[in-house]
Amino acid sequence: MIFAAACLGAASPAAAQQAPGPAPEDPRQEPQSRLDDIVVTGSNIRGTPEDAALPVEVYTREDMEAQGSPTALEFAKNLTVSGPTTGESYYFGGPTLVGSVNFNLRGLGADKTLVLLNGRRMNINTGNVPFIALARTELLKDGAAVIYGADATGGVVNFITRSRFNGLEAQAQYKYVDGSDGDYSLGLLGGIGEDRVNFLWSLEYEHRSRLSTLERDFTYDSLEVGPGYNPAPWSTLTNLAGWVPRGPLPAVPSATDVGEWGAPLGLVSDFTAQSCAAVGGRYDNAFTCAYNYISYYRLVEDQDTWRVYAQLNAEITPDMDFHAEASYADITLPQVMGSPAQPIVNGPALATGALYQLYVPITNPYAASFAARNGISGASGFTPITYRLMGHGGNPFYSNGDGQGVSDRIENQIFRASAGLNGRLGGWAGPARDVGYDFAVTYNYARNYNTHPDTIGFRLQEALNGFGGPNCRAPDLDPARFGTQNPALAGVGDCHWWNPFSTAFAEQPMLGLANPNHIPAEENLEEVADWLFDPRATETLSHDVTIDLVFDGTLAVGLPGGDLGWAAGGQWRHFETREVVSSPLFNGSIQCEWPSNFTSGNGVGSPNLPPIPLPTNDPRFRGCTPNAPGPFVLFATNPPDSADREQYSIFGELQIPVFDNLDIQLAARREEFSGGLGATVYKVAGRWNVWGPLSLRGSYGTNYQSPPVGVLPGQITIAARTYTVAAGNWLAAQFITDTNLEPETARTSNLGLIWDSRGFGADHRFRFILDYFDIETEDQIGQIADPNQIASLVFNGPGGTITTCDPAAQPLLNRITFNSGCAVGMSGVGSFSMVTTLFGNGPGQTTKGFDLQTSYAMPLGGGDFSAELTATRVTELKTGPTELDGVTVSTGDDRLGYLNFATFGQAAPEWRANLGLNYSLDRHRVRVGVNYVSAVEDERAGVQYGESGEDWITTDVTYRFELSDDTTLTATVANLFDRDPPPAQEEFGYDPWTANPLGRTFEIGIRKSF
């Protein structure tokens, strides 16, 4: 299908920026042919350009150029109808999401916004959209499951390429960003064919440059402890720890810290208040020198994107046209920097939890040195209360010296091909000669590769025992204990010791703070450090085939308004996804903290017992719990899985011109999914031209969302979450998928008023559109209760403490993995390592509000002036009540106007607005844009950094100058007044899903046609 650039009465920035009269023609464009039959987004009926029953926003190529040609991410984040937007090149957006621009219309989630290219489905990652080849982008701000099937609850984004282009066009842009090497892009567009065949191609390259957190002043509120500082990026799980000397090792190990390591002999700190502060730490107590990890991260990472696109339009016969297109993108982020190491919440000790998970024998020379410095005698070894492999001091090894953290690598390749025939049946069909048809096959392929490294717990314990390194092959002489036991070969040859104490590092490298405890001879080896990590690489391959067939036409039924329009058709889809996980450490081959070749007995004379998942009360329990936690200290394993889904649907649509001024549309769709899932949805919409310039429109319909194909009943995944009651520390969160998933449903409605007339003069034009929207979802698919909410309900006493250990009184206790059991009065800090929640059908969302689009255009001073305002006012955004294990986790959340930290940073501002003032004179064009997002309040209890937030107001100025008919220069100053993003108690000190950290930027661009 080829879609309309605008529909009459639907306010669009495209229309708003044009002065009255016809738009200038592009001399390289061919006149329109039947290939350009108009089909409004949201309808399958051709020939209805005056249909304004549905709210559609249109952004043309000229609109984008007037705004300085924003990137896809900038465009998506700036839409007033958009919610929090992923795709930023930074760690806390979700490492697998960076580089993937997702559209989140109405803030319902990117999975509820359907993305199309030329009317055909595409991958949710829009990285392969050929932006240089686009003619326009259409946003349908209404549910569209009846027309397009599942995934369109929030609306549709339809990218439409130029239909016919002849010649060659080159573009280049450079954006200066203070503190980085800047962002730049290059693009080529070519086209040939002026008659029945046209071939178009494009090639694009984009680069983003890294930006350190230390390059922005606002991040120092997170780095420096003091009144009103941001505590979010501080962790109490660090490598400056408190160490417990241990007595003799028990002859028969058991699953407690005393039973495995011996009786405690006191507590020795590896730091003082002074030495902690010297490396930028925060002295909390004798066993906690908290560290700030944010200096190791980056606000923006290096990112390279390549895009290739090709398109063929051909007229085969007067009644048949052929269209084919193919697009490919490669998005690579060599580094997405994270912490120097992950916190240890699941270690190699027999006891579960985060406490006392490691043991440093006194035979370790660094332990002996530590004991001598602190006057400790008679200890067999030391255990830390809590620990992180690296924190203070960074990690100079893993990223080859290019940064001091552990970096992820992201590679996304997206390929798409679509081909089809459309036209009219023609003379051979007799009475049906004028029936139109549209047939297409579309194939989407995506390869998503990412690493997310973690420490291998048993290797760390081996290194503490003197058997670290990739080439250590010492035989084990004592199978009664896990790990290699061979005193004569510990630290000999290719077997190395690991120093876990503060003497191992010279400085906090990012801040240049010298470590007074450093002893140069006690530094660790790079080969051992690298060996302690596994990249945890996952390659996900997905294939999606869609076949569409639509017929449309008219019926002469004698209605006053004209002929009846109709469309009917079907769709078949097959989606398949498969994971490739090559590492035996990560793919589930090793279920427990120790691999099977490290055996352990129950004492002298007892048989060796392999580490297998067992309940803690089983006599054979050797530290491996039934959830098969794997060998990593924080994250779980990922046994590779595959899944596929087949779905098919039939649908029909009617356009009923009741009168000349009243049209009604009716549509229905039935879709079936493999696995017994199915849904029937319908929609009714209408437009009434009340009088001259005044029209009313409205729609009501149902929509649905199917469970994600990769979500499998009983599936277990583990991620990291930050917990309020644990002083903001990042700990584990386990998600178990419900076995009884059902499709998510939704109800959407829209009422609109349209005024389109002259203004104060005959050559003026005024347009005003006000739409009221109401969307309600049910059985929403996602986490039933947020892990942070669960923890706060369990630790609900003063200061975040336990008030009961009776599961009958508080069933959610069973979802907490305690470090050393439950005790009334216990603080949430350092007492638990993981929270388990359920992934399934949870409460729905309701969102209501108004969209405003208005514009005024007129001649002024020999040129043309126009002003447009697009705004969205959300009046209601709430979720339904949540219940888990018989406990009311939430009676329902009023999310409007709040940061919504419990939903992982889903800020919900009440107002979003964009104002544009445009003036053109001869070859000069100037645009001033003001973008507004209202402040959100942090809903968490207590006083938070950035408690009430701030309005996010930025002003952009773009100047375009046509040097000649074929050369245009563009200059843009974005964020003219250099506004910092509004403060928020998140890791970077702001909400990166809404704002950006770039500050004032300067961009120049050139477009040359040949």
Short mmCIF file of N, CA and C in Angstrom, two decimals, residues 697-801:
data_model
loop_
_atom_site.label_atom_id
_atom_site.label_comp_id
_atom_site.label_asym_id
_atom_site.label_seq_id
_atom_site.Cartn_x
_atom_site.Cartn_y
_atom_site.Cartn_z
N ARG A 697 -15.17 14.08 14.82
CA ARG A 697 -14.82 12.71 14.49
C ARG A 697 -14.77 11.88 15.77
N GLY A 698 -14.88 10.59 15.61
CA GLY A 698 -14.83 9.72 16.78
C GLY A 698 -14.57 8.28 16.37
N SER A 699 -14.06 7.50 17.30
CA SER A 699 -13.81 6.09 17.05
C SER A 699 -13.89 5.33 18.36
N TYR A 700 -14.26 4.06 18.25
CA TYR A 700 -14.28 3.17 19.40
C TYR A 700 -13.91 1.77 18.89
N GLY A 701 -13.03 1.10 19.62
CA GLY A 701 -12.64 -0.22 19.17
C GLY A 701 -11.97 -1.02 20.25
N THR A 702 -11.77 -2.29 19.95
CA THR A 702 -11.05 -3.19 20.85
C THR A 702 -9.75 -3.61 20.20
N ASN A 703 -8.77 -3.95 21.04
CA ASN A 703 -7.45 -4.34 20.57
C ASN A 703 -6.95 -5.49 21.44
N TYR A 704 -5.86 -6.08 21.04
CA TYR A 704 -5.32 -7.19 21.81
C TYR A 704 -3.81 -7.27 21.63
N GLN A 705 -3.18 -7.93 22.58
CA GLN A 705 -1.74 -8.13 22.58
C GLN A 705 -1.48 -9.57 22.96
N SER A 706 -0.75 -10.28 22.14
CA SER A 706 -0.47 -11.68 22.45
C SER A 706 0.76 -11.80 23.33
N PRO A 707 0.89 -12.89 24.10
CA PRO A 707 2.11 -13.08 24.89
C PRO A 707 3.32 -13.11 23.99
N PRO A 708 4.43 -12.51 24.40
CA PRO A 708 5.64 -12.54 23.57
C PRO A 708 6.02 -13.98 23.24
N VAL A 709 6.45 -14.18 22.01
CA VAL A 709 6.72 -15.54 21.56
C VAL A 709 7.88 -16.17 22.33
N GLY A 710 8.80 -15.36 22.79
CA GLY A 710 9.95 -15.90 23.52
C GLY A 710 9.67 -16.17 24.97
N VAL A 711 8.48 -15.82 25.45
CA VAL A 711 8.12 -16.05 26.84
C VAL A 711 7.52 -17.44 26.97
N LEU A 712 8.17 -18.30 27.74
CA LEU A 712 7.74 -19.69 27.86
C LEU A 712 7.23 -19.96 29.26
N PRO A 713 6.11 -20.65 29.38
CA PRO A 713 5.59 -20.98 30.72
C PRO A 713 6.65 -21.70 31.55
N GLY A 714 6.79 -21.24 32.80
CA GLY A 714 7.78 -21.83 33.70
C GLY A 714 9.18 -21.30 33.52
N GLN A 715 9.38 -20.43 32.54
CA GLN A 715 10.70 -19.88 32.28
C GLN A 715 11.20 -19.05 33.45
N ILE A 716 12.49 -19.17 33.77
CA ILE A 716 13.10 -18.43 34.87
C ILE A 716 14.20 -17.55 34.31
N THR A 717 14.14 -16.27 34.61
CA THR A 717 15.21 -15.34 34.25
C THR A 717 15.60 -14.55 35.48
N ILE A 718 16.85 -14.14 35.52
CA ILE A 718 17.37 -13.37 36.64
C ILE A 718 18.02 -12.10 36.10
N ALA A 719 17.69 -11.00 36.72
CA ALA A 719 18.26 -9.71 36.35
C ALA A 719 18.66 -8.97 37.63
N ALA A 720 19.30 -7.84 37.46
CA ALA A 720 19.68 -7.01 38.60
C ALA A 720 18.68 -5.89 38.78
N ARG A 721 18.33 -5.60 40.01
CA ARG A 721 17.43 -4.51 40.34
C ARG A 721 17.98 -3.76 41.55
N THR A 722 17.61 -2.51 41.65
CA THR A 722 18.00 -1.72 42.81
C THR A 722 16.84 -1.70 43.80
N TYR A 723 17.17 -1.84 45.10
CA TYR A 723 16.15 -1.99 46.14
C TYR A 723 16.25 -0.84 47.14
N THR A 724 15.11 -0.20 47.36
CA THR A 724 15.07 0.94 48.28
C THR A 724 15.47 0.52 49.69
N VAL A 725 14.95 -0.62 50.18
CA VAL A 725 15.22 -1.04 51.57
C VAL A 725 16.63 -1.57 51.72
N ALA A 726 17.34 -1.80 50.62
CA ALA A 726 18.74 -2.24 50.68
C ALA A 726 19.68 -1.09 50.38
N ALA A 727 19.24 0.11 50.74
CA ALA A 727 20.04 1.32 50.55
C ALA A 727 20.35 1.57 49.07
N GLY A 728 19.43 1.14 48.20
CA GLY A 728 19.62 1.38 46.77
C GLY A 728 20.57 0.42 46.09
N ASN A 729 21.05 -0.61 46.80
CA ASN A 729 21.97 -1.56 46.19
C ASN A 729 21.31 -2.36 45.08
N TRP A 730 22.12 -2.74 44.12
CA TRP A 730 21.67 -3.62 43.05
C TRP A 730 21.84 -5.06 43.50
N LEU A 731 20.72 -5.78 43.57
CA LEU A 731 20.72 -7.19 43.93
C LEU A 731 19.96 -7.97 42.86
N ALA A 732 19.83 -9.26 43.06
CA ALA A 732 19.21 -10.10 42.05
C ALA A 732 17.68 -10.01 42.12
N ALA A 733 17.04 -10.19 40.97
CA ALA A 733 15.59 -10.30 40.87
C ALA A 733 15.29 -11.47 39.94
N GLN A 734 14.49 -12.40 40.43
CA GLN A 734 14.16 -13.59 39.65
C GLN A 734 12.72 -13.50 39.16
N PHE A 735 12.52 -13.79 37.87
CA PHE A 735 11.21 -13.71 37.25
C PHE A 735 10.81 -15.11 36.76
N ILE A 736 9.69 -15.60 37.24
CA ILE A 736 9.18 -16.90 36.83
C ILE A 736 7.91 -16.66 36.01
N THR A 737 7.87 -17.21 34.80
CA THR A 737 6.74 -16.98 33.90
C THR A 737 5.56 -17.88 34.28
N ASP A 738 4.39 -17.27 34.40
CA ASP A 738 3.16 -18.00 34.73
C ASP A 738 2.85 -19.01 33.63
N THR A 739 2.29 -20.14 34.04
CA THR A 739 1.94 -21.19 33.08
C THR A 739 0.59 -20.95 32.42
N ASN A 740 -0.14 -19.92 32.82
CA ASN A 740 -1.50 -19.69 32.30
C ASN A 740 -1.64 -18.31 31.66
N LEU A 741 -0.72 -17.98 30.76
CA LEU A 741 -0.79 -16.69 30.10
C LEU A 741 -1.99 -16.60 29.16
N GLU A 742 -2.59 -15.44 29.09
CA GLU A 742 -3.68 -15.17 28.18
C GLU A 742 -3.37 -13.91 27.38
N PRO A 743 -4.02 -13.72 26.23
CA PRO A 743 -3.80 -12.49 25.47
C PRO A 743 -4.22 -11.26 26.28
N GLU A 744 -3.48 -10.22 26.11
CA GLU A 744 -3.84 -8.94 26.71
C GLU A 744 -4.86 -8.25 25.81
N THR A 745 -5.86 -7.65 26.40
CA THR A 745 -6.90 -6.97 25.62
C THR A 745 -6.90 -5.48 25.95
N ALA A 746 -7.57 -4.72 25.09
CA ALA A 746 -7.63 -3.27 25.31
C ALA A 746 -8.87 -2.70 24.64
N ARG A 747 -9.30 -1.58 25.18
CA ARG A 747 -10.41 -0.81 24.62
C ARG A 747 -9.91 0.60 24.38
N THR A 748 -10.13 1.11 23.18
CA THR A 748 -9.66 2.46 22.85
C THR A 748 -10.80 3.27 22.27
N SER A 749 -10.81 4.54 22.59
CA SER A 749 -11.80 5.44 22.00
C SER A 749 -11.18 6.81 21.80
N ASN A 750 -11.73 7.54 20.85
CA ASN A 750 -11.21 8.86 20.51
C ASN A 750 -12.37 9.75 20.06
N LEU A 751 -12.39 10.98 20.53
CA LEU A 751 -13.36 11.99 20.10
C LEU A 751 -12.58 13.24 19.70
N GLY A 752 -12.90 13.77 18.51
CA GLY A 752 -12.13 14.90 18.04
C GLY A 752 -12.97 16.02 17.46
N LEU A 753 -12.46 17.24 17.58
CA LEU A 753 -13.05 18.44 17.00
C LEU A 753 -12.03 19.05 16.06
N ILE A 754 -12.45 19.36 14.84
CA ILE A 754 -11.55 19.86 13.81
C ILE A 754 -12.09 21.19 13.27
N TRP A 755 -11.25 22.18 13.26
CA TRP A 755 -11.60 23.47 12.64
C TRP A 755 -10.52 23.77 11.61
N ASP A 756 -10.93 23.97 10.36
CA ASP A 756 -9.99 24.23 9.28
C ASP A 756 -10.56 25.34 8.41
N SER A 757 -9.92 26.51 8.45
CA SER A 757 -10.50 27.66 7.75
C SER A 757 -9.42 28.67 7.42
N ARG A 758 -9.84 29.75 6.75
CA ARG A 758 -8.97 30.90 6.61
C ARG A 758 -8.78 31.56 7.97
N GLY A 759 -7.76 32.37 8.04
CA GLY A 759 -7.53 33.10 9.28
C GLY A 759 -8.07 34.51 9.18
N PHE A 760 -7.26 35.46 9.60
CA PHE A 760 -7.70 36.85 9.59
C PHE A 760 -7.60 37.50 8.22
N GLY A 761 -7.01 36.78 7.29
CA GLY A 761 -6.94 37.29 5.93
C GLY A 761 -7.27 36.20 4.94
N ALA A 762 -7.55 36.60 3.69
CA ALA A 762 -7.93 35.62 2.68
C ALA A 762 -6.80 34.66 2.36
N ASP A 763 -5.57 35.11 2.53
CA ASP A 763 -4.42 34.26 2.24
C ASP A 763 -3.82 33.68 3.53
N HIS A 764 -4.59 33.69 4.59
CA HIS A 764 -4.17 33.04 5.84
C HIS A 764 -4.83 31.68 5.95
N ARG A 765 -4.26 30.82 6.78
CA ARG A 765 -4.89 29.53 7.04
C ARG A 765 -4.77 29.19 8.52
N PHE A 766 -5.88 28.79 9.09
CA PHE A 766 -5.92 28.44 10.52
C PHE A 766 -6.46 27.01 10.65
N ARG A 767 -5.78 26.23 11.45
CA ARG A 767 -6.21 24.85 11.68
C ARG A 767 -6.12 24.56 13.18
N PHE A 768 -7.16 23.92 13.69
CA PHE A 768 -7.22 23.61 15.12
C PHE A 768 -7.86 22.22 15.27
N ILE A 769 -7.17 21.34 15.97
CA ILE A 769 -7.70 20.00 16.22
C ILE A 769 -7.52 19.67 17.70
N LEU A 770 -8.59 19.22 18.31
CA LEU A 770 -8.54 18.78 19.70
C LEU A 770 -9.14 17.37 19.76
N ASP A 771 -8.35 16.42 20.23
CA ASP A 771 -8.79 15.03 20.35
C ASP A 771 -8.74 14.60 21.81
N TYR A 772 -9.77 13.88 22.21
CA TYR A 772 -9.80 13.25 23.53
C TYR A 772 -9.60 11.75 23.34
N PHE A 773 -8.64 11.17 24.05
CA PHE A 773 -8.38 9.74 23.93
C PHE A 773 -8.60 9.05 25.26
N ASP A 774 -8.98 7.79 25.17
CA ASP A 774 -9.26 6.96 26.35
C ASP A 774 -8.85 5.53 25.99
N ILE A 775 -7.82 5.02 26.66
CA ILE A 775 -7.32 3.67 26.40
C ILE A 775 -7.29 2.90 27.71
N GLU A 776 -7.84 1.71 27.69
CA GLU A 776 -7.85 0.87 28.88
C GLU A 776 -7.41 -0.54 28.50
N THR A 777 -6.33 -1.02 29.10
CA THR A 777 -5.84 -2.36 28.85
C THR A 777 -6.21 -3.27 30.02
N GLU A 778 -6.35 -4.56 29.73
CA GLU A 778 -6.65 -5.56 30.75
C GLU A 778 -5.72 -6.74 30.58
N ASP A 779 -5.47 -7.44 31.71
CA ASP A 779 -4.59 -8.63 31.70
C ASP A 779 -3.25 -8.30 31.06
N GLN A 780 -2.71 -7.16 31.44
CA GLN A 780 -1.46 -6.72 30.82
C GLN A 780 -0.34 -7.71 31.13
N ILE A 781 0.42 -8.04 30.11
CA ILE A 781 1.48 -9.03 30.23
C ILE A 781 2.75 -8.36 30.73
N GLY A 782 3.26 -8.85 31.84
CA GLY A 782 4.48 -8.30 32.41
C GLY A 782 4.70 -8.84 33.81
N GLN A 783 5.55 -8.18 34.57
CA GLN A 783 5.78 -8.62 35.94
C GLN A 783 4.53 -8.33 36.78
N ILE A 784 4.11 -9.32 37.56
CA ILE A 784 2.91 -9.15 38.38
C ILE A 784 3.15 -8.15 39.50
N ALA A 785 4.31 -8.22 40.09
CA ALA A 785 4.67 -7.26 41.14
C ALA A 785 6.15 -6.95 41.00
N ASP A 786 6.49 -5.70 41.15
CA ASP A 786 7.88 -5.29 41.03
C ASP A 786 8.68 -5.83 42.21
N PRO A 787 9.89 -6.36 41.99
CA PRO A 787 10.71 -6.87 43.09
C PRO A 787 10.95 -5.85 44.19
N ASN A 788 11.12 -4.58 43.81
CA ASN A 788 11.33 -3.54 44.82
C ASN A 788 10.11 -3.37 45.71
N GLN A 789 8.91 -3.49 45.10
CA GLN A 789 7.68 -3.41 45.89
C GLN A 789 7.60 -4.57 46.88
N ILE A 790 7.91 -5.77 46.43
CA ILE A 790 7.86 -6.94 47.30
C ILE A 790 8.80 -6.77 48.48
N ALA A 791 10.02 -6.33 48.21
CA ALA A 791 10.98 -6.15 49.30
C ALA A 791 10.50 -5.10 50.30
N SER A 792 9.91 -4.04 49.81
CA SER A 792 9.44 -2.98 50.71
C SER A 792 8.27 -3.46 51.57
N LEU A 793 7.45 -4.37 51.05
CA LEU A 793 6.35 -4.90 51.85
C LEU A 793 6.84 -5.86 52.92
N VAL A 794 7.91 -6.58 52.65
CA VAL A 794 8.46 -7.50 53.65
C VAL A 794 9.26 -6.73 54.71
N PHE A 795 10.10 -5.82 54.26
CA PHE A 795 10.89 -4.99 55.18
C PHE A 795 10.10 -3.70 55.42
N ASN A 796 8.98 -3.82 56.12
CA ASN A 796 8.06 -2.69 56.25
C ASN A 796 8.10 -2.01 57.61
N GLY A 797 9.10 -2.36 58.43
CA GLY A 797 9.22 -1.74 59.74
C GLY A 797 10.02 -0.45 59.68
N PRO A 798 10.21 0.20 60.81
CA PRO A 798 10.98 1.46 60.85
C PRO A 798 12.38 1.26 60.27
N GLY A 799 12.76 2.15 59.37
CA GLY A 799 14.08 2.07 58.76
C GLY A 799 14.26 0.91 57.82
N GLY A 800 13.16 0.33 57.33
CA GLY A 800 13.25 -0.80 56.42
C GLY A 800 13.67 -2.07 57.10
N THR A 801 12.90 -2.48 58.13
CA THR A 801 13.24 -3.67 58.92
C THR A 801 12.11 -4.70 58.85
#
